[in-house]
Amino acid sequence: GESVGLHLPTLSVQEGDNSIINCAYSNSASDYFIWYKQESGKGPQFIIDIRSNMDKRQGQRVTVLLNKTVKHLSLQIAATQPGDSAVYFCAEYLAGGGADGLTFGKGTHLIIQP
Amino acid sequence: NAGVTQTPKFQVLKTGQSMTLQCAQDMNHNSMYWYRQDPGMGLRLIYYSASEGTTDKGEVPNGYNVSRLNKREFSLRLESAAPSQTSVYFCASSNRGPYHEQYFGPGTRLTVT
C-alpha cells in the first residue's frame, strides 16, 4: 500500500506568507526523506533532504522538519513567492532497497494567491 | 550543460505499436532511472541502472524493456503499447544512489489509443 502520503492535496496561501506542506510516512525504518518540487509541464526538482538521525534541516527559504515519533515530515517555505507555485512531493527511502527503496508521495499542489 | 534530456516530448501510439524513449545525461552520473507519473499517483519506478552495464526492474516493469547504451544514455522501449501505458515518463539520473539528489528530464507525454 501507499506508505508515503500527504494530508492536503491543495494548499492555497497568500504571497509573502509562509507555507507548510505536510507528509506522513508509515515505515519507521526509513533512512532518508526528500522533498521535490514539480512545476507544471516540467520534471521534478530536488529541494532538500533530511536523514532520519536529524530533526530539522534548513536551506534557502525552506526548512524540513522530521518528527519520527509520529512519523511526520513537513516542508516550510518562508515568504512564498509566485515562483513557488508547484506540486511538492515527499519521498522516503529505505536503505538497502536499491532504487526500489525510494517511495514517492502523491503530491500537494501549492497555489500562491497574489 | 543540458542536464537530462528526453526525446520525444510528446507521442501518440496505437495499441500494439512499439517505440523507444530516449534519455541522455551529461553530468557523468552513474545511476539512471525511468519513472512513470499518472494522475493521482506518485512517481513509480519502472527500471533503473545503478551503473553502466547493469539494469534492474523497479515497481512496474511489465511491458517495458531498457538499455543502458553507455554511461550517458538510458533508453526505455515499449514493445507492444497498451492504453494502460498512457502516462508521462520521466528519466532521471543521480551520482551516488536513489536517495541522493536525482536530476529529472522534462518528461515524455505518451498517449496510447
Short mmCIF file of C-alpha atoms in Angstrom, two decimals:
data_model
loop_
_atom_site.label_atom_id
_atom_site.label_comp_id
_atom_site.label_asym_id
_atom_site.label_seq_id
_atom_site.Cartn_x
_atom_site.Cartn_y
_atom_site.Cartn_z
CA GLY A 1 0.00 0.00 0.00
CA GLU A 2 0.92 3.66 -0.09
CA SER A 3 3.47 4.28 2.60
CA VAL A 4 4.00 7.96 1.87
CA GLY A 5 1.10 10.36 1.74
CA LEU A 6 0.12 13.97 2.09
CA HIS A 7 -2.53 15.47 4.34
CA LEU A 8 -3.78 18.03 1.81
CA PRO A 9 -3.85 17.70 -1.96
CA THR A 10 -4.11 21.50 -2.45
CA LEU A 11 -2.78 24.35 -0.34
CA SER A 12 -3.51 27.98 -1.13
CA VAL A 13 -1.51 30.76 0.53
CA GLN A 14 -1.07 34.48 0.12
CA GLU A 15 2.10 35.75 -1.48
CA GLY A 16 4.55 36.64 1.23
CA ASP A 17 3.08 34.27 3.79
CA ASN A 18 4.80 31.14 4.99
CA SER A 19 3.67 27.76 3.65
CA ILE A 20 3.72 24.44 5.43
CA ILE A 21 3.31 21.25 3.44
CA ASN A 22 2.84 18.05 5.40
CA CYS A 23 3.65 14.45 4.71
CA ALA A 24 3.00 11.27 6.68
CA TYR A 25 5.06 8.16 6.29
CA SER A 26 4.41 4.68 7.58
CA ASN A 27 7.80 2.98 7.62
CA SER A 28 9.62 3.86 10.82
CA ALA A 29 12.78 2.28 9.40
CA SER A 30 13.13 4.78 6.52
CA ASP A 31 16.55 6.40 6.46
CA TYR A 32 16.16 9.44 4.23
CA PHE A 33 13.40 11.82 3.36
CA ILE A 34 13.42 14.07 0.35
CA TRP A 35 11.29 16.89 -0.97
CA TYR A 36 10.85 17.56 -4.67
CA LYS A 37 9.12 20.43 -6.44
CA GLN A 38 7.41 19.97 -9.78
CA GLU A 39 6.31 22.95 -11.82
CA SER A 40 3.65 22.50 -14.44
CA GLY A 41 4.96 20.72 -17.51
CA LYS A 42 8.39 20.08 -16.02
CA GLY A 43 10.22 17.29 -14.29
CA PRO A 44 10.60 17.19 -10.51
CA GLN A 45 13.38 19.24 -8.98
CA PHE A 46 15.19 18.37 -5.75
CA ILE A 47 14.60 20.85 -2.92
CA ILE A 48 16.04 19.44 0.28
CA ASP A 49 16.60 16.17 2.09
CA ILE A 50 16.99 15.05 5.67
CA ARG A 51 18.40 11.96 7.28
CA SER A 52 16.49 10.04 9.88
CA ASN A 53 19.01 10.99 12.59
CA MET A 54 18.11 14.66 12.19
CA ASP A 55 15.05 16.63 13.29
CA LYS A 56 15.49 19.74 11.22
CA ARG A 57 17.38 20.95 8.23
CA GLN A 58 17.35 24.36 6.64
CA GLY A 59 18.01 25.51 3.13
CA GLN A 60 17.41 28.74 1.32
CA ARG A 61 13.90 29.83 2.40
CA VAL A 62 12.99 26.21 3.12
CA THR A 63 13.06 24.15 6.28
CA VAL A 64 12.30 20.47 6.60
CA LEU A 65 11.15 19.10 9.94
CA LEU A 66 11.10 15.43 10.81
CA ASN A 67 9.08 14.06 13.69
CA LYS A 68 9.89 10.39 13.99
CA THR A 69 7.59 9.88 16.95
CA VAL A 70 4.51 10.46 14.82
CA LYS A 71 6.17 9.65 11.50
CA HIS A 72 5.57 13.10 10.08
CA LEU A 73 7.56 15.25 7.69
CA SER A 74 6.92 18.86 6.80
CA LEU A 75 8.32 21.40 4.37
CA GLN A 76 8.17 25.02 5.38
CA ILE A 77 8.62 27.68 2.74
CA ALA A 78 9.24 31.19 4.04
CA ALA A 79 7.83 34.29 2.36
CA THR A 80 6.27 32.42 -0.53
CA GLN A 81 6.66 33.86 -3.99
CA PRO A 82 4.73 33.28 -7.21
CA GLY A 83 7.54 31.02 -8.39
CA ASP A 84 6.79 28.67 -5.50
CA SER A 85 3.54 27.60 -7.14
CA ALA A 86 4.04 23.94 -7.93
CA VAL A 87 3.30 20.42 -6.79
CA TYR A 88 5.50 19.31 -3.91
CA PHE A 89 6.33 15.64 -3.37
CA CYS A 90 7.83 13.99 -0.38
CA ALA A 91 9.71 10.74 -0.75
CA GLU A 92 11.11 8.29 1.75
CA TYR A 93 13.99 5.93 1.29
CA LEU A 94 14.73 2.66 2.99
CA ALA A 95 18.42 1.84 2.85
CA GLY A 96 19.31 -1.47 1.27
CA GLY A 97 16.33 -1.42 -1.04
CA GLY A 98 18.21 -0.16 -4.07
CA ALA A 99 16.32 2.26 -6.25
CA ASP A 100 13.18 0.36 -5.26
CA GLY A 101 13.64 1.62 -1.75
CA LEU A 102 12.52 5.12 -2.74
CA THR A 103 8.77 5.77 -2.49
CA PHE A 104 7.16 8.99 -3.66
CA GLY A 105 4.02 10.52 -2.27
CA LYS A 106 1.19 11.74 -4.46
CA GLY A 107 1.97 15.44 -4.06
CA THR A 108 0.44 18.65 -2.74
CA HIS A 109 -0.41 21.44 -5.13
CA LEU A 110 0.72 24.76 -3.65
CA ILE A 111 -1.11 27.78 -5.05
CA ILE A 112 0.17 31.28 -4.33
CA GLN A 113 -2.51 33.94 -4.26
CA PRO A 114 -1.41 37.48 -5.22
CA ASN B 1 25.47 21.59 -19.59
CA ALA B 2 21.99 20.41 -20.60
CA GLY B 3 21.40 18.10 -17.62
CA VAL B 4 18.95 15.33 -18.53
CA THR B 5 17.35 15.39 -21.95
CA GLN B 6 14.49 13.25 -23.20
CA THR B 7 13.02 12.67 -26.63
CA PRO B 8 10.37 12.86 -27.81
CA LYS B 9 8.36 15.33 -25.73
CA PHE B 10 5.01 14.03 -26.95
CA GLN B 11 3.96 10.81 -28.66
CA VAL B 12 0.71 9.19 -29.68
CA LEU B 13 0.72 5.46 -30.39
CA LYS B 14 -1.89 2.97 -31.42
CA THR B 15 -2.33 -0.17 -29.36
CA GLY B 16 0.28 -2.71 -30.37
CA GLN B 17 2.78 -0.25 -31.80
CA SER B 18 6.29 -0.06 -30.42
CA MET B 19 8.56 2.84 -29.62
CA THR B 20 11.70 3.79 -27.75
CA LEU B 21 12.02 6.72 -25.39
CA GLN B 22 15.48 8.20 -25.36
CA CYS B 23 17.27 9.70 -22.38
CA ALA B 24 20.72 11.19 -22.04
CA GLN B 25 22.59 12.95 -19.24
CA ASP B 26 25.77 14.97 -19.43
CA MET B 27 26.61 15.08 -15.71
CA ASN B 28 28.69 11.89 -15.69
CA HIS B 29 26.23 10.26 -13.28
CA ASN B 30 26.45 6.57 -12.58
CA SER B 31 22.78 5.87 -11.89
CA MET B 32 19.83 6.41 -14.19
CA TYR B 33 16.12 5.78 -13.73
CA TRP B 34 12.85 5.60 -15.62
CA TYR B 35 9.62 6.60 -13.87
CA ARG B 36 6.05 6.95 -14.91
CA GLN B 37 3.69 9.53 -13.47
CA ASP B 38 -0.05 9.03 -13.53
CA PRO B 39 -2.75 11.38 -12.23
CA GLY B 40 -3.34 11.00 -8.52
CA MET B 41 -0.33 8.75 -8.06
CA GLY B 42 3.24 9.29 -7.05
CA LEU B 43 6.14 8.63 -9.36
CA ARG B 44 6.61 4.91 -9.88
CA LEU B 45 9.90 3.35 -10.81
CA ILE B 46 9.89 1.26 -13.98
CA TYR B 47 13.56 0.33 -14.35
CA TYR B 48 16.84 1.65 -13.14
CA SER B 49 20.51 1.28 -13.90
CA ALA B 50 22.89 1.61 -10.97
CA SER B 51 25.89 1.78 -13.27
CA GLU B 52 26.85 1.29 -16.87
CA GLY B 53 26.18 -2.30 -17.88
CA THR B 54 23.56 -3.05 -15.22
CA THR B 55 19.79 -2.74 -15.22
CA ASP B 56 17.18 -3.78 -12.67
CA LYS B 57 13.42 -3.89 -12.50
CA GLY B 58 11.53 -1.38 -10.43
CA GLU B 59 7.96 -1.39 -9.16
CA VAL B 60 6.18 -1.52 -12.54
CA PRO B 61 8.43 -3.15 -15.19
CA ASN B 62 5.83 -5.19 -17.09
CA GLY B 63 5.52 -4.17 -20.74
CA TYR B 64 8.84 -2.31 -20.81
CA ASN B 65 12.46 -3.02 -21.59
CA VAL B 66 15.52 -0.84 -21.09
CA SER B 67 19.02 -0.49 -22.44
CA ARG B 68 21.91 1.29 -20.80
CA LEU B 69 23.70 2.06 -24.01
CA ASN B 70 26.66 3.77 -22.32
CA LYS B 71 27.18 5.91 -19.25
CA ARG B 72 25.25 8.81 -20.79
CA GLU B 73 22.25 7.08 -22.34
CA PHE B 74 19.40 5.00 -20.94
CA SER B 75 16.51 4.11 -23.23
CA LEU B 76 13.06 2.73 -22.46
CA ARG B 77 11.26 0.56 -25.00
CA LEU B 78 7.61 -0.33 -25.28
CA GLU B 79 7.39 -3.41 -27.47
CA SER B 80 3.60 -3.53 -27.81
CA ALA B 81 1.94 -0.44 -26.42
CA ALA B 82 -1.27 -0.72 -24.40
CA PRO B 83 -3.70 2.01 -23.27
CA SER B 84 -2.60 1.34 -19.67
CA GLN B 85 0.80 2.71 -20.64
CA THR B 86 -0.63 6.14 -21.30
CA SER B 87 1.36 8.26 -18.89
CA VAL B 88 4.08 10.84 -18.50
CA TYR B 89 7.51 9.25 -18.45
CA PHE B 90 10.46 10.77 -16.68
CA CYS B 91 14.09 9.85 -16.88
CA ALA B 92 16.38 10.80 -14.02
CA SER B 93 19.99 10.42 -13.03
CA SER B 94 21.97 10.64 -9.82
CA ASN B 95 25.59 10.36 -8.88
CA ARG B 96 25.57 8.28 -5.73
CA GLY B 97 22.25 6.48 -5.39
CA PRO B 98 18.47 6.99 -5.42
CA TYR B 99 18.30 8.78 -2.10
CA HIS B 100 20.71 11.44 -3.26
CA GLU B 101 19.56 14.26 -5.45
CA GLN B 102 18.04 12.97 -8.65
CA TYR B 103 18.02 15.17 -11.71
CA PHE B 104 14.94 14.74 -13.86
CA GLY B 105 14.38 15.30 -17.52
CA PRO B 106 11.41 17.30 -18.84
CA GLY B 107 9.30 14.19 -19.48
CA THR B 108 7.61 12.46 -22.39
CA ARG B 109 3.83 12.57 -22.56
CA LEU B 110 2.68 9.32 -24.15
CA THR B 111 -0.86 8.54 -25.21
CA VAL B 112 -1.83 5.06 -26.39
CA THR B 113 -5.16 4.83 -28.19
#
